[in-house]
Amino acid sequence: MDAGAWTPFMYTFTEREKLYTLFEELTGARFTTSYTRIGGVARDIPDGWLEKVTKFCENLPKPIDEVEKLLTRNR
């Protein structure tokens, strides 16, 4: 960001927030290390969560392409 790459950071900020929302739905907190346990995880995946992850992954290439263009083709 010190080199002037603030715009790509802000573009990816939205995607990061979507990821944190998915983490929160799964673990109960946005930032956590207590979900994983020896022998497994604290609780099962909520109903519909995998579908949300799949949708996020399907939509992610477009923002990545936009950021890549900003970084490589923008004067």
Short mmCIF file of C-alpha atoms in Angstrom, two decimals:
data_model
loop_
_atom_site.label_atom_id
_atom_site.label_comp_id
_atom_site.label_asym_id
_atom_site.label_seq_id
_atom_site.Cartn_x
_atom_site.Cartn_y
_atom_site.Cartn_z
CA MET A 1 0.00 0.00 0.00
CA ASP A 2 2.98 2.27 0.52
CA ALA A 3 3.60 2.04 -3.23
CA GLY A 4 0.12 3.35 -4.07
CA ALA A 5 -1.76 0.06 -4.35
CA TRP A 6 -4.65 1.21 -2.15
CA THR A 7 -7.39 0.58 -4.75
CA PRO A 8 -6.75 -3.19 -5.12
CA PHE A 9 -6.72 -3.50 -1.34
CA MET A 10 -10.13 -1.86 -1.12
CA TYR A 11 -11.49 -4.07 -3.91
CA THR A 12 -10.41 -7.19 -2.05
CA PHE A 13 -11.69 -5.86 1.28
CA THR A 14 -15.26 -6.77 0.25
CA GLU A 15 -14.27 -10.35 -0.52
CA ARG A 16 -12.41 -10.58 2.78
CA GLU A 17 -15.56 -9.51 4.63
CA LYS A 18 -17.55 -12.21 2.84
CA LEU A 19 -14.99 -14.77 4.03
CA TYR A 20 -15.15 -13.50 7.60
CA THR A 21 -18.94 -13.84 7.49
CA LEU A 22 -18.57 -17.47 6.43
CA PHE A 23 -16.02 -18.07 9.22
CA GLU A 24 -18.38 -16.50 11.73
CA GLU A 25 -21.27 -18.70 10.63
CA LEU A 26 -19.08 -21.77 11.01
CA THR A 27 -17.16 -20.99 14.19
CA GLY A 28 -19.30 -18.45 16.02
CA ALA A 29 -16.59 -15.78 15.86
CA ARG A 30 -14.90 -13.75 13.14
CA PHE A 31 -11.40 -14.44 14.43
CA THR A 32 -10.98 -17.72 16.25
CA THR A 33 -8.56 -20.52 16.90
CA SER A 34 -10.85 -22.49 19.19
CA TYR A 35 -12.99 -24.16 16.50
CA THR A 36 -10.52 -26.96 15.82
CA ARG A 37 -9.94 -29.47 18.56
CA ILE A 38 -7.81 -32.55 19.02
CA GLY A 39 -9.68 -35.22 17.12
CA GLY A 40 -11.93 -32.89 15.13
CA VAL A 41 -13.83 -29.64 15.40
CA ALA A 42 -16.07 -28.03 18.02
CA ARG A 43 -19.35 -28.55 16.13
CA ASP A 44 -20.81 -29.68 12.84
CA ILE A 45 -21.14 -27.51 9.76
CA PRO A 46 -24.41 -25.52 9.82
CA ASP A 47 -27.10 -26.45 7.32
CA GLY A 48 -26.61 -24.64 4.01
CA TRP A 49 -23.08 -23.48 4.86
CA LEU A 50 -21.34 -25.55 2.18
CA GLU A 51 -23.67 -24.12 -0.45
CA LYS A 52 -22.69 -20.60 0.64
CA VAL A 53 -19.01 -21.51 0.38
CA THR A 54 -19.56 -23.00 -3.07
CA LYS A 55 -21.37 -19.85 -4.22
CA PHE A 56 -18.57 -17.66 -2.85
CA CYS A 57 -15.94 -19.76 -4.66
CA GLU A 58 -17.88 -19.64 -7.92
CA ASN A 59 -18.13 -15.83 -7.75
CA LEU A 60 -14.53 -15.20 -6.63
CA PRO A 61 -12.78 -15.36 -10.05
CA LYS A 62 -14.46 -12.12 -11.22
CA PRO A 63 -13.10 -9.93 -8.37
CA ILE A 64 -9.70 -11.59 -8.72
CA ASP A 65 -9.67 -10.76 -12.44
CA GLU A 66 -10.63 -7.14 -11.70
CA VAL A 67 -7.84 -6.76 -9.16
CA GLU A 68 -5.34 -8.43 -11.50
CA LYS A 69 -6.25 -5.90 -14.20
CA LEU A 70 -5.83 -3.03 -11.74
CA LEU A 71 -2.39 -4.27 -10.79
CA THR A 72 -1.07 -5.15 -14.25
CA ARG A 73 -2.85 -2.86 -16.74
CA ASN A 74 -3.49 0.30 -14.79
CA ARG A 75 -0.96 3.08 -15.34
#
